[in-house]
Amino acid sequence: MARIAGVNIPTNKRVEIALRYIHGIGPKKARDICEVVNIPAERRVNQLSDAEVARIRETIDSDHMVEGDLRREIAMNIKRLMDLGCYRGLRHRRGLPVRGQRTHTNARTRKGPAKAIAGKKK
């Protein structure tokens, strides 16, 4: 099992798909990394040599922000918005949708399970 950026990537998948298991790498970045390292798209992770895995690891470390660093930066950006007290920061603080979605109905993912209101039934 190959370990890249602190993540065990699956061995029986194609390299392009397996790289997506790393937080911060999506389809486009995975394709770009494979092109830079000169790995064919149909190659599987278990067919890679140690040198190729090392080249992938070096490319990701030097050119892309992934995993812990990326999570930390996102958390710091959200914390900055909350400290500023701007509208987006207030929405984050209250646990409500940030990007203008309706909250009268829906928004259950952000608001959590519905709370019953006492004395509503008549």
PDB file of N, CA, C and O in Angstrom, residues 44-79:
ATOM      1  N   ARG A  44      -1.967   1.016 -12.672  1.00  0.00           N
ATOM      2  CA  ARG A  44      -2.519   0.787 -11.327  1.00  0.00           C
ATOM      3  C   ARG A  44      -1.446   1.105 -10.280  1.00  0.00           C
ATOM      4  O   ARG A  44      -0.255   1.062 -10.560  1.00  0.00           O
ATOM      5  N   VAL A  45      -1.885   1.397  -9.055  1.00  0.00           N
ATOM      6  CA  VAL A  45      -0.962   1.761  -7.984  1.00  0.00           C
ATOM      7  C   VAL A  45      -0.025   0.600  -7.655  1.00  0.00           C
ATOM      8  O   VAL A  45       1.170   0.808  -7.417  1.00  0.00           O
ATOM      9  N   ASN A  46      -0.541  -0.633  -7.681  1.00  0.00           N
ATOM     10  CA  ASN A  46       0.320  -1.777  -7.338  1.00  0.00           C
ATOM     11  C   ASN A  46       1.356  -2.074  -8.415  1.00  0.00           C
ATOM     12  O   ASN A  46       2.282  -2.841  -8.180  1.00  0.00           O
ATOM     13  N   GLN A  47       1.238  -1.447  -9.598  1.00  0.00           N
ATOM     14  CA  GLN A  47       2.229  -1.622 -10.658  1.00  0.00           C
ATOM     15  C   GLN A  47       3.325  -0.564 -10.604  1.00  0.00           C
ATOM     16  O   GLN A  47       4.279  -0.633 -11.371  1.00  0.00           O
ATOM     17  N   LEU A  48       3.198   0.416  -9.710  1.00  0.00           N
ATOM     18  CA  LEU A  48       4.190   1.489  -9.618  1.00  0.00           C
ATOM     19  C   LEU A  48       5.446   1.008  -8.912  1.00  0.00           C
ATOM     20  O   LEU A  48       5.379   0.222  -7.964  1.00  0.00           O
ATOM     21  N   SER A  49       6.579   1.508  -9.365  1.00  0.00           N
ATOM     22  CA  SER A  49       7.837   1.217  -8.674  1.00  0.00           C
ATOM     23  C   SER A  49       7.992   2.202  -7.509  1.00  0.00           C
ATOM     24  O   SER A  49       7.293   3.210  -7.427  1.00  0.00           O
ATOM     25  N   ASP A  50       8.945   1.909  -6.627  1.00  0.00           N
ATOM     26  CA  ASP A  50       9.188   2.797  -5.489  1.00  0.00           C
ATOM     27  C   ASP A  50       9.664   4.168  -5.956  1.00  0.00           C
ATOM     28  O   ASP A  50       9.334   5.193  -5.347  1.00  0.00           O
ATOM     29  N   ALA A  51      10.422   4.200  -7.034  1.00  0.00           N
ATOM     30  CA  ALA A  51      10.916   5.476  -7.566  1.00  0.00           C
ATOM     31  C   ALA A  51       9.767   6.342  -8.074  1.00  0.00           C
ATOM     32  O   ALA A  51       9.757   7.558  -7.865  1.00  0.00           O
ATOM     33  N   GLU A  52       8.796   5.709  -8.742  1.00  0.00           N
ATOM     34  CA  GLU A  52       7.646   6.463  -9.243  1.00  0.00           C
ATOM     35  C   GLU A  52       6.795   7.001  -8.097  1.00  0.00           C
ATOM     36  O   GLU A  52       6.326   8.148  -8.146  1.00  0.00           O
ATOM     37  N   VAL A  53       6.602   6.204  -7.055  1.00  0.00           N
ATOM     38  CA  VAL A  53       5.852   6.664  -5.881  1.00  0.00           C
ATOM     39  C   VAL A  53       6.579   7.834  -5.232  1.00  0.00           C
ATOM     40  O   VAL A  53       5.957   8.826  -4.827  1.00  0.00           O
ATOM     41  N   ALA A  54       7.902   7.753  -5.163  1.00  0.00           N
ATOM     42  CA  ALA A  54       8.698   8.843  -4.586  1.00  0.00           C
ATOM     43  C   ALA A  54       8.568  10.112  -5.420  1.00  0.00           C
ATOM     44  O   ALA A  54       8.459  11.215  -4.870  1.00  0.00           O
ATOM     45  N   ARG A  55       8.549   9.980  -6.760  1.00  0.00           N
ATOM     46  CA  ARG A  55       8.397  11.153  -7.632  1.00  0.00           C
ATOM     47  C   ARG A  55       7.021  11.786  -7.451  1.00  0.00           C
ATOM     48  O   ARG A  55       6.905  13.020  -7.413  1.00  0.00           O
ATOM     49  N   ILE A  56       5.983  10.949  -7.312  1.00  0.00           N
ATOM     50  CA  ILE A  56       4.633  11.471  -7.059  1.00  0.00           C
ATOM     51  C   ILE A  56       4.619  12.222  -5.738  1.00  0.00           C
ATOM     52  O   ILE A  56       4.085  13.338  -5.636  1.00  0.00           O
ATOM     53  N   ARG A  57       5.212  11.628  -4.711  1.00  0.00           N
ATOM     54  CA  ARG A  57       5.254  12.238  -3.382  1.00  0.00           C
ATOM     55  C   ARG A  57       5.972  13.590  -3.429  1.00  0.00           C
ATOM     56  O   ARG A  57       5.499  14.579  -2.859  1.00  0.00           O
ATOM     57  N   GLU A  58       7.105  13.650  -4.121  1.00  0.00           N
ATOM     58  CA  GLU A  58       7.867  14.907  -4.227  1.00  0.00           C
ATOM     59  C   GLU A  58       7.063  15.970  -4.976  1.00  0.00           C
ATOM     60  O   GLU A  58       7.059  17.143  -4.586  1.00  0.00           O
ATOM     61  N   THR A  59       6.385  15.574  -6.051  1.00  0.00           N
ATOM     62  CA  THR A  59       5.579  16.523  -6.830  1.00  0.00           C
ATOM     63  C   THR A  59       4.460  17.105  -5.982  1.00  0.00           C
ATOM     64  O   THR A  59       4.233  18.323  -5.993  1.00  0.00           O
ATOM     65  N   ILE A  60       3.785  16.263  -5.232  1.00  0.00           N
ATOM     66  CA  ILE A  60       2.687  16.737  -4.391  1.00  0.00           C
ATOM     67  C   ILE A  60       3.210  17.649  -3.293  1.00  0.00           C
ATOM     68  O   ILE A  60       2.641  18.709  -3.017  1.00  0.00           O
ATOM     69  N   ASP A  61       4.327  17.258  -2.657  1.00  0.00           N
ATOM     70  CA  ASP A  61       4.882  18.064  -1.569  1.00  0.00           C
ATOM     71  C   ASP A  61       5.332  19.436  -2.049  1.00  0.00           C
ATOM     72  O   ASP A  61       5.161  20.435  -1.349  1.00  0.00           O
ATOM     73  N   SER A  62       5.907  19.500  -3.249  1.00  0.00           N
ATOM     74  CA  SER A  62       6.461  20.772  -3.713  1.00  0.00           C
ATOM     75  C   SER A  62       5.423  21.688  -4.350  1.00  0.00           C
ATOM     76  O   SER A  62       5.490  22.905  -4.189  1.00  0.00           O
ATOM     77  N   ASP A  63       4.447  21.124  -5.081  1.00  0.00           N
ATOM     78  CA  ASP A  63       3.561  21.952  -5.902  1.00  0.00           C
ATOM     79  C   ASP A  63       2.151  22.131  -5.362  1.00  0.00           C
ATOM     80  O   ASP A  63       1.445  23.036  -5.802  1.00  0.00           O
ATOM     81  N   HIS A  64       1.699  21.280  -4.436  1.00  0.00           N
ATOM     82  CA  HIS A  64       0.294  21.312  -4.035  1.00  0.00           C
ATOM     83  C   HIS A  64       0.157  21.379  -2.522  1.00  0.00           C
ATOM     84  O   HIS A  64       0.933  20.761  -1.789  1.00  0.00           O
ATOM     85  N   MET A  65      -0.855  22.127  -2.066  1.00  0.00           N
ATOM     86  CA  MET A  65      -1.174  22.152  -0.646  1.00  0.00           C
ATOM     87  C   MET A  65      -2.258  21.106  -0.396  1.00  0.00           C
ATOM     88  O   MET A  65      -3.342  21.185  -0.977  1.00  0.00           O
ATOM     89  N   VAL A  66      -1.961  20.112   0.423  1.00  0.00           N
ATOM     90  CA  VAL A  66      -2.889  19.011   0.658  1.00  0.00           C
ATOM     91  C   VAL A  66      -2.979  18.682   2.142  1.00  0.00           C
ATOM     92  O   VAL A  66      -2.168  19.149   2.945  1.00  0.00           O
ATOM     93  N   GLU A  67      -3.965  17.871   2.476  1.00  0.00           N
ATOM     94  CA  GLU A  67      -4.195  17.302   3.811  1.00  0.00           C
ATOM     95  C   GLU A  67      -4.113  18.331   4.935  1.00  0.00           C
ATOM     96  O   GLU A  67      -4.848  19.286   4.922  1.00  0.00           O
ATOM     97  N   GLY A  68      -3.217  18.149   5.888  1.00  0.00           N
ATOM     98  CA  GLY A  68      -3.181  18.953   7.111  1.00  0.00           C
ATOM     99  C   GLY A  68      -3.025  20.436   6.866  1.00  0.00           C
ATOM    100  O   GLY A  68      -3.708  21.260   7.477  1.00  0.00           O
ATOM    101  N   ASP A  69      -2.095  20.815   5.974  1.00  0.00           N
ATOM    102  CA  ASP A  69      -1.870  22.224   5.682  1.00  0.00           C
ATOM    103  C   ASP A  69      -3.113  22.869   5.088  1.00  0.00           C
ATOM    104  O   ASP A  69      -3.484  23.993   5.448  1.00  0.00           O
ATOM    105  N   LEU A  70      -3.765  22.170   4.167  1.00  0.00           N
ATOM    106  CA  LEU A  70      -4.968  22.692   3.523  1.00  0.00           C
ATOM    107  C   LEU A  70      -6.112  22.824   4.532  1.00  0.00           C
ATOM    108  O   LEU A  70      -6.792  23.850   4.579  1.00  0.00           O
ATOM    109  N   ARG A  71      -6.309  21.791   5.343  1.00  0.00           N
ATOM    110  CA  ARG A  71      -7.366  21.844   6.364  1.00  0.00           C
ATOM    111  C   ARG A  71      -7.116  22.997   7.337  1.00  0.00           C
ATOM    112  O   ARG A  71      -8.037  23.712   7.737  1.00  0.00           O
ATOM    113  N   ARG A  72      -5.850  23.178   7.734  1.00  0.00           N
ATOM    114  CA  ARG A  72      -5.483  24.249   8.663  1.00  0.00           C
ATOM    115  C   ARG A  72      -5.768  25.623   8.034  1.00  0.00           C
ATOM    116  O   ARG A  72      -6.313  26.516   8.692  1.00  0.00           O
ATOM    117  N   GLU A  73      -5.415  25.800   6.765  1.00  0.00           N
ATOM    118  CA  GLU A  73      -5.643  27.084   6.103  1.00  0.00           C
ATOM    119  C   GLU A  73      -7.136  27.389   5.991  1.00  0.00           C
ATOM    120  O   GLU A  73      -7.569  28.516   6.235  1.00  0.00           O
ATOM    121  N   ILE A  74      -7.942  26.380   5.650  1.00  0.00           N
ATOM    122  CA  ILE A  74      -9.393  26.580   5.548  1.00  0.00           C
ATOM    123  C   ILE A  74      -9.974  26.954   6.911  1.00  0.00           C
ATOM    124  O   ILE A  74     -10.794  27.873   7.027  1.00  0.00           O
ATOM    125  N   ALA A  75      -9.520  26.256   7.969  1.00  0.00           N
ATOM    126  CA  ALA A  75     -10.002  26.560   9.318  1.00  0.00           C
ATOM    127  C   ALA A  75      -9.603  27.974   9.728  1.00  0.00           C
ATOM    128  O   ALA A  75     -10.399  28.697  10.361  1.00  0.00           O
ATOM    129  N   MET A  76      -8.400  28.393   9.366  1.00  0.00           N
ATOM    130  CA  MET A  76      -7.946  29.749   9.700  1.00  0.00           C
ATOM    131  C   MET A  76      -8.752  30.805   8.937  1.00  0.00           C
ATOM    132  O   MET A  76      -9.062  31.870   9.478  1.00  0.00           O
ATOM    133  N   ASN A  77      -9.107  30.515   7.675  1.00  0.00           N
ATOM    134  CA  ASN A  77      -9.920  31.453   6.899  1.00  0.00           C
ATOM    135  C   ASN A  77     -11.298  31.631   7.530  1.00  0.00           C
ATOM    136  O   ASN A  77     -11.815  32.745   7.625  1.00  0.00           O
ATOM    137  N   ILE A  78     -11.894  30.518   7.971  1.00  0.00           N
ATOM    138  CA  ILE A  78     -13.213  30.582   8.612  1.00  0.00           C
ATOM    139  C   ILE A  78     -13.112  31.325   9.940  1.00  0.00           C
ATOM    140  O   ILE A  78     -13.953  32.161  10.270  1.00  0.00           O
ATOM    141  N   LYS A  79     -12.051  31.056  10.708  1.00  0.00           N
ATOM    142  CA  LYS A  79     -11.850  31.724  11.995  1.00  0.00           C
ATOM    143  C   LYS A  79     -11.674  33.227  11.792  1.00  0.00           C
ATOM    144  O   LYS A  79     -12.206  34.036  12.560  1.00  0.00           O
TER     145      LYS A  79
END
